[in-house]
Coordinates of C-alpha atoms and ligand atoms in Angstrom, one line a residue:
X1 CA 0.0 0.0 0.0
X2 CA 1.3 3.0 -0.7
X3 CA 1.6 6.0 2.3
X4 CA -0.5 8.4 0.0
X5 CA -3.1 5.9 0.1
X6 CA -4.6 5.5 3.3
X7 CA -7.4 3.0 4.3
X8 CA -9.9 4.0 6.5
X9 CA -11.1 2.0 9.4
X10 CA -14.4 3.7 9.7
X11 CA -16.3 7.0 9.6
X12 CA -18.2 7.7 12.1
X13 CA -21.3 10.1 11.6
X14 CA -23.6 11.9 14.3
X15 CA -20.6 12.1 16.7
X16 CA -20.9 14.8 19.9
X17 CA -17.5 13.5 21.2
X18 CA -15.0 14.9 18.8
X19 CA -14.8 18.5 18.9
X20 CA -18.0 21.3 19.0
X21 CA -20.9 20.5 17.4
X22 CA -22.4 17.4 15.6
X23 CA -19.1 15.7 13.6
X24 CA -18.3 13.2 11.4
X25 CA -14.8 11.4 12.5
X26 CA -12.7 9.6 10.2
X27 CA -10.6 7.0 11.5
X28 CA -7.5 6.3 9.6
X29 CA -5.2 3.1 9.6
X30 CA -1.5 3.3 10.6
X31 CA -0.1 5.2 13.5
X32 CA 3.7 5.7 13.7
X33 CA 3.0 5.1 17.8
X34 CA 1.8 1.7 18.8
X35 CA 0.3 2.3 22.6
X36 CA -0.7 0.1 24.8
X37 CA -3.5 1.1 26.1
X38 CA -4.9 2.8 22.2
X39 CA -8.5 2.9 22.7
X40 CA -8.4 2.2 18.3
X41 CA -6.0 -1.0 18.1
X42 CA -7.9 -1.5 15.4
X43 CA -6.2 1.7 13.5
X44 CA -2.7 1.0 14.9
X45 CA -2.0 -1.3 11.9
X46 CA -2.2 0.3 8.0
X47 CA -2.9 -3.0 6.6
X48 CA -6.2 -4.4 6.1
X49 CA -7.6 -6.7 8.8
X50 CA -9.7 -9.3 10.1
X51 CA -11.3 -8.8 13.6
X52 CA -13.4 -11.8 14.8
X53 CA -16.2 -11.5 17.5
X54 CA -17.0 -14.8 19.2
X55 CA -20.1 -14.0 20.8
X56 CA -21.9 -13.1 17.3
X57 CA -20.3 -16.8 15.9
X58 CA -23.4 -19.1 15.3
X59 CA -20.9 -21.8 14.1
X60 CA -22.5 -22.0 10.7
X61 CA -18.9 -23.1 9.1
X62 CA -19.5 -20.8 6.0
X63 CA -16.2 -19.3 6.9
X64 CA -14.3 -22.3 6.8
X65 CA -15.6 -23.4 3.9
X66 CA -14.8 -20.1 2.0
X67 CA -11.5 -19.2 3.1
X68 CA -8.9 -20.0 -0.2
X69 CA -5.9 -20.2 2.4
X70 CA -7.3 -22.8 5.1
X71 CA -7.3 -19.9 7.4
X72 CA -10.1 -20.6 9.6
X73 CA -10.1 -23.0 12.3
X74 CA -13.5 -23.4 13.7
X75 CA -12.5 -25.1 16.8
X76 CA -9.6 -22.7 17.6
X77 CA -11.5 -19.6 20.1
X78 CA -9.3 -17.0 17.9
X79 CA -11.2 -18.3 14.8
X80 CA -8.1 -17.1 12.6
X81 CA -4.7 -18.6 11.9
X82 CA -2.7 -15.7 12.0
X83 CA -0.4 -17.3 10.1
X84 CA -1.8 -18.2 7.0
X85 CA -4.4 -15.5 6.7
X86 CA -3.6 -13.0 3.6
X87 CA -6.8 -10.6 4.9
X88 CA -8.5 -11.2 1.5
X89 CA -12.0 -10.6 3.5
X90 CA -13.4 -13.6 2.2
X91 CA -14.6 -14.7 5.4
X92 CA -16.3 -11.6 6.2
X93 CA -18.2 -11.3 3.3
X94 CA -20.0 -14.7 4.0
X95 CA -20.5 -14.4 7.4
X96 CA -24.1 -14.0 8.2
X97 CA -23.5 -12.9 11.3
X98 CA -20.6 -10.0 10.9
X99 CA -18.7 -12.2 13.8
X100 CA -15.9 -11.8 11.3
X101 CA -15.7 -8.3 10.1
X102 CA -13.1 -6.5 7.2
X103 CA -11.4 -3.1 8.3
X104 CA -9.9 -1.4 6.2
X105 CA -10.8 0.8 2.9
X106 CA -9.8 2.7 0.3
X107 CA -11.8 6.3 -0.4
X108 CA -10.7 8.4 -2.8
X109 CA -10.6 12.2 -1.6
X110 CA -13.6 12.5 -3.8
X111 CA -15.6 9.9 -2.2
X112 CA -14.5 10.5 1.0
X113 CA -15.4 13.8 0.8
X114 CA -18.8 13.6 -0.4
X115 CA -19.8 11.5 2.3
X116 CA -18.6 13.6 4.7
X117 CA -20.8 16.4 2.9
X118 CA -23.6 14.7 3.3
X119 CA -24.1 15.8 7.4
X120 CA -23.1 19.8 6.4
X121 CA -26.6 20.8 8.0
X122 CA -26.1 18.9 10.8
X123 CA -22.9 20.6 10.9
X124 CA -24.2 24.2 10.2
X125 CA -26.7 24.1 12.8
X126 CA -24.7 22.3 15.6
X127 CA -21.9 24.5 14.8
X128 CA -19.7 20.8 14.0
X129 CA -17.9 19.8 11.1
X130 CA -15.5 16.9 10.2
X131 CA -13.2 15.2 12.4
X132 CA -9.9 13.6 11.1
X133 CA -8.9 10.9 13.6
X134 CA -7.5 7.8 13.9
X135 CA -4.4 6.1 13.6
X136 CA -2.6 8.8 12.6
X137 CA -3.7 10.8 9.7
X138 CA -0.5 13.3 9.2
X139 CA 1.2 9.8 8.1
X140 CA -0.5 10.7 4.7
X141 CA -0.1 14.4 4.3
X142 CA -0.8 14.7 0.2
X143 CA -4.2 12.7 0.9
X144 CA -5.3 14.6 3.7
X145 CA -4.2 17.9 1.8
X146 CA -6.1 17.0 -1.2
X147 CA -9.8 15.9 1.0
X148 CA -9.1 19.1 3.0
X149 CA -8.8 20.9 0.1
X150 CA -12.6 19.8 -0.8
X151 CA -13.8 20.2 2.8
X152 CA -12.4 23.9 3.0
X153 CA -13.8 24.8 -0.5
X154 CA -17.8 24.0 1.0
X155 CA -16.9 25.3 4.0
X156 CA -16.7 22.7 6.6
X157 CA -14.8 23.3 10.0
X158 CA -11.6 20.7 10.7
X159 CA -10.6 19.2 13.6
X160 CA -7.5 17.5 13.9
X161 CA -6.7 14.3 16.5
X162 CA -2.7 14.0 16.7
X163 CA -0.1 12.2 18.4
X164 CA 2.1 14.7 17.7
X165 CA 4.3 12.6 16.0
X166 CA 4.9 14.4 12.4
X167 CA 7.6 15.7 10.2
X168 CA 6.8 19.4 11.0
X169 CA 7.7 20.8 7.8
X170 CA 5.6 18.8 6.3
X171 CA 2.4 19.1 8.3
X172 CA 3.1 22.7 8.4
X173 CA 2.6 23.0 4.5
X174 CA 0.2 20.4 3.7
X175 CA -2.5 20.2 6.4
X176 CA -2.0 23.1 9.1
X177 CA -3.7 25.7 7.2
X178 CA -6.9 23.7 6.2
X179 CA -7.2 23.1 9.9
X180 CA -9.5 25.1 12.5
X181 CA -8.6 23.2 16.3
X182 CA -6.1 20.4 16.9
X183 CA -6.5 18.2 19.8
X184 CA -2.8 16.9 20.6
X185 CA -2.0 14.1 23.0
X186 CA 0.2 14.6 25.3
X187 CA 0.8 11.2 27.0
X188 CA 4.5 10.8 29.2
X189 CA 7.0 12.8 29.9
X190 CA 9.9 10.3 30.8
X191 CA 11.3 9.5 27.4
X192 CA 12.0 5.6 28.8
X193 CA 8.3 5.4 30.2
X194 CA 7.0 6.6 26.2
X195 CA 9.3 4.1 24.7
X196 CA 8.0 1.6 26.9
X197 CA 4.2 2.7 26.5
X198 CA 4.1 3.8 23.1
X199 CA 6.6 2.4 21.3
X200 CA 8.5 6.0 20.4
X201 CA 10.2 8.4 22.5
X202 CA 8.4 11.6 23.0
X203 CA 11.3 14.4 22.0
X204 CA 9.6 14.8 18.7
X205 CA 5.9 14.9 20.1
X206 CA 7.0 17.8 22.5
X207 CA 8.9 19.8 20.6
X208 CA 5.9 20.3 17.6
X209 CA 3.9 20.8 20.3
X210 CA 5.6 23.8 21.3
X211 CA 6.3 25.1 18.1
X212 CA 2.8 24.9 17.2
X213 CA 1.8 26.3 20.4
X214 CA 4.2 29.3 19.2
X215 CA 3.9 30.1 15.8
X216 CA 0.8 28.4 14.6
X217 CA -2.0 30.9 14.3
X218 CA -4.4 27.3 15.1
X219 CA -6.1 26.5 18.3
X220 CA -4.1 23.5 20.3
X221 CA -5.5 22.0 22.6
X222 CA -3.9 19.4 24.5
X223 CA -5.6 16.0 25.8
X224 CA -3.9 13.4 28.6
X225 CA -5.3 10.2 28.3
X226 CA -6.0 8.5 31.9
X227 CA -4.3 5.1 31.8
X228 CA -4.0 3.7 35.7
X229 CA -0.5 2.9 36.6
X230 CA 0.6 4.6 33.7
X231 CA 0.1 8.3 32.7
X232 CA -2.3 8.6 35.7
X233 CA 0.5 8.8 38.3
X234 CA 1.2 11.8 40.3
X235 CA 4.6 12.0 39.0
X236 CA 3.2 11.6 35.2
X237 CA 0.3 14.5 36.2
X238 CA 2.9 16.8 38.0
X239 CA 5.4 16.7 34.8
X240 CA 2.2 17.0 32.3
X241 CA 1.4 19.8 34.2
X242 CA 4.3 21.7 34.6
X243 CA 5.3 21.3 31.0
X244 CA 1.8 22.6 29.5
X245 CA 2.2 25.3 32.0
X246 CA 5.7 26.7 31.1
X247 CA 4.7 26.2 26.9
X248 CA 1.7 28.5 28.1
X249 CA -1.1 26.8 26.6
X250 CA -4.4 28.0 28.4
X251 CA -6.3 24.6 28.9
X252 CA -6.0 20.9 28.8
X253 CA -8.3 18.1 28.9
X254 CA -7.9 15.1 30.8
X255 CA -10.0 12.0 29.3
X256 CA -10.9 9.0 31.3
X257 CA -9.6 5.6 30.6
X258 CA -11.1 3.6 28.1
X259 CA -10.4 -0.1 28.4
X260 CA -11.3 -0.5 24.5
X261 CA -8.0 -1.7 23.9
X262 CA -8.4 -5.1 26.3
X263 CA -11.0 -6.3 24.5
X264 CA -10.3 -4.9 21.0
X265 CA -7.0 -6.9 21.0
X266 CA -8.2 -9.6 21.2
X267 CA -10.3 -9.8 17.9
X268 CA -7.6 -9.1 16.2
X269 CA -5.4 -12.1 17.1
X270 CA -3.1 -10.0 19.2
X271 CA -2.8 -10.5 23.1
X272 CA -4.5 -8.1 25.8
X273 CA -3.0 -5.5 27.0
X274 CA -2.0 -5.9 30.5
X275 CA -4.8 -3.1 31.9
X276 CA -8.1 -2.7 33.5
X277 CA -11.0 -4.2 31.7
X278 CA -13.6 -1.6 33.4
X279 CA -13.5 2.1 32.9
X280 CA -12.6 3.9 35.9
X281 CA -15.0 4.3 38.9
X282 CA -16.3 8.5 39.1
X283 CA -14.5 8.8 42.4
X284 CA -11.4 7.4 41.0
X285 CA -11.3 10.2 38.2
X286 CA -12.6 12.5 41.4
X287 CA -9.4 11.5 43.2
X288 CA -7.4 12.3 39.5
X289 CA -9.0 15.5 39.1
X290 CA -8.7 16.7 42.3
X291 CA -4.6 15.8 42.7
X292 CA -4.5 17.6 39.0
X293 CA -6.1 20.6 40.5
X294 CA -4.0 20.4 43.5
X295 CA -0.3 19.9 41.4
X296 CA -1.7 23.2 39.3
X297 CA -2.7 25.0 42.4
X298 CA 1.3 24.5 43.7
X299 CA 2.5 25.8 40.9
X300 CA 4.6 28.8 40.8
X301 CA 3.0 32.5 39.3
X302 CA -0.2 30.9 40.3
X303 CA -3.3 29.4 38.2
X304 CA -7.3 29.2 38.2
X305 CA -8.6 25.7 38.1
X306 CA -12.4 26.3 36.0
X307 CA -13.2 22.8 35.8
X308 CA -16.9 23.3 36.2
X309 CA -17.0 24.6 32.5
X310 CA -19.0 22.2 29.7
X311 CA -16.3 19.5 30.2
X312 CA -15.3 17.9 33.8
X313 CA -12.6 16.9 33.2
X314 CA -11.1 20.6 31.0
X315 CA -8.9 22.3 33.0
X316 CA -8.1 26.0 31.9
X317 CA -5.0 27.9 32.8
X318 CA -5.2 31.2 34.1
X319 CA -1.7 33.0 34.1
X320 CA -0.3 35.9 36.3
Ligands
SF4_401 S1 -9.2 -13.0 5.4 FE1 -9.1 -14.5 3.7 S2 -7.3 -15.7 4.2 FE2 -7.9 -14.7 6.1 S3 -9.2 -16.1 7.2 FE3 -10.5 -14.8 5.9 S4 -10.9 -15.8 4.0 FE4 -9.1 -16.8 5.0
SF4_402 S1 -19.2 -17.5 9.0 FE1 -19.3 -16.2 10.8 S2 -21.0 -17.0 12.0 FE2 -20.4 -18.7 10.5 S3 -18.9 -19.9 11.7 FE3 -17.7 -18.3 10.6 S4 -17.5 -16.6 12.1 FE4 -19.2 -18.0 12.8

């Protein structure tokens, strides 16, 4: 596959998660990071793939009996031999119960686009627009130039989910000026912890987010995913929070864990992830919130916690 062709995992229409307004999010495949604790596994990989759900499985056999590559082994719980599969999507297409399901496809900027047009009056009303997510969809900078291209042309308003792990240059002249608010991830701040977490150290990931937080003209708004254990440590908050505070962004979002990724992993043929399979208890993201208020509170020149505003867990930055 080549990088300036992108598959998409899904779209995802009606969304009020991914920005203001009613969106539509598109989900790319690949990501140049490969976390953990990714609440999308199923957009880590930029291949096509094969995700198999044993609870829809009414053992009809039509699988096995399809598969060209003797793929399928209907007594094996992982329904899939990894092995021998070549995603050709076979399966999928004769299962009658989508227990096996295909992810992966190919829009071009055209199609994708008009698709996404099809909500602008949910967007103009809601004050929404479109949502590129994913995955990571700077990987493919001349695609997501040319469908932003369209988008900007009928007037639609761009959000932008990032890891923050991007050639700058690049992003900077293909896909920064088509786009209205980036959410950035900040995740850890010890380099040896990201490695370990996310596959990639972070020096990259910080330092675009400062120069975007500099010289773009763009809202940036940074997000901290909760992961117990992990980026949900004091020592993890208190670093997240003093760097956001000295690269003077005014607000940051802190978004409860999703355990997606423990039973996503699964389906795919890859092991779970060594986390919690529940999302966390309200007073255990009290007890986050409130030591997150308290690290910002210590902080020297002094800040305003707001985090009674529209989101909970959105913590603005007041400076002296
Ligand atoms: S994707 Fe193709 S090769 Fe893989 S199990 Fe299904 S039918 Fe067989
Ligand atoms: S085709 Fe689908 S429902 Fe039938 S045995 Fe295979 S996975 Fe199960």
């Amino acid at each position: 596959m080549e990088a300036s062709r992108p598959l998409i995992a899904t779209v995802k229409r009606g969304s009020l998660d991914d920005g203001p307004g009613i969106r539509s999010v598109v989900f790319f495949k690949g990501c140049p990071l490969k976390c953990t604790f990714c609440q999308n596994p199923e957009t880590q990989d930029p291949e096509p793939e094969i995700a198999f759900r044993s609870e829809q499985c009414i053992r009809c056999g039509s699988c096995a009996g399809a598969c060209p590559e003797g793929a399928v082994d209907l007594d094996d719980s992982n329904r899939i031999r990894r092995d021998r599969c070549v995603r050709c999507g076979i399966c999928a297409v004769v299962c009658p119960g989508r227990a096996l399901y295909f992810i992966g496809r190919y829009y071009t900027t055209v199609e994708l686009s008009e698709l996404l047009l099809r909500d602008r009056a949910f967007y103009r009303y809601s004050g929404g627009g479109v949502t590129l997510s994913g995955g990571e969809c700077t990987l493919y900078p001349d695609y997501v130039e040319s469908l932003l291209h369209l988008l900007k042309v009928a007037g639609i308003h761009v959000v932008l989910e990032t890891s923050g792990y991007f050639d700058y240059g690049i992003f900077e002249d293909k896909i920064l000026p088509y786009v209205d608010l980036i959410y950035y991830d900040i995740k850890l701040m010890d380099r040896q912890a990201h490695i370990k977490h996310t596959g990639r150290p972070n020096e990259l990931i910080l330092e675009n987010f400062h120069r975007l937080v500099s010289d773009a003209e763009v809202e940036v708004h940074p997000r901290m995913p909760l992961v117990p254990g992990i980026t949900a440590t004091r020592a993890n908050l208190s670093a997240v929070a003093d760097f956001l505070y000295k690269t003077r962004v005014t607000s940051v979002s802190l978004l409860p864990y999703n355990p997606a990724a423990v039973e996503m992993a699964p389906c795919l043929g890859r092991p779970a992830p060594k986390l919690p399979g529940n999302f966390m208890k309200p007073e255990e993201e009290r007890e986050i919130y409130a030591m997150f208020s308290e690290l910002l509170e210590g902080m020297r020149d002094g800040c305003l916690i707001a985090p009674e505003r529209e989101l909970k867990e959105t913590f603005l930055f007041n400076k002296i």
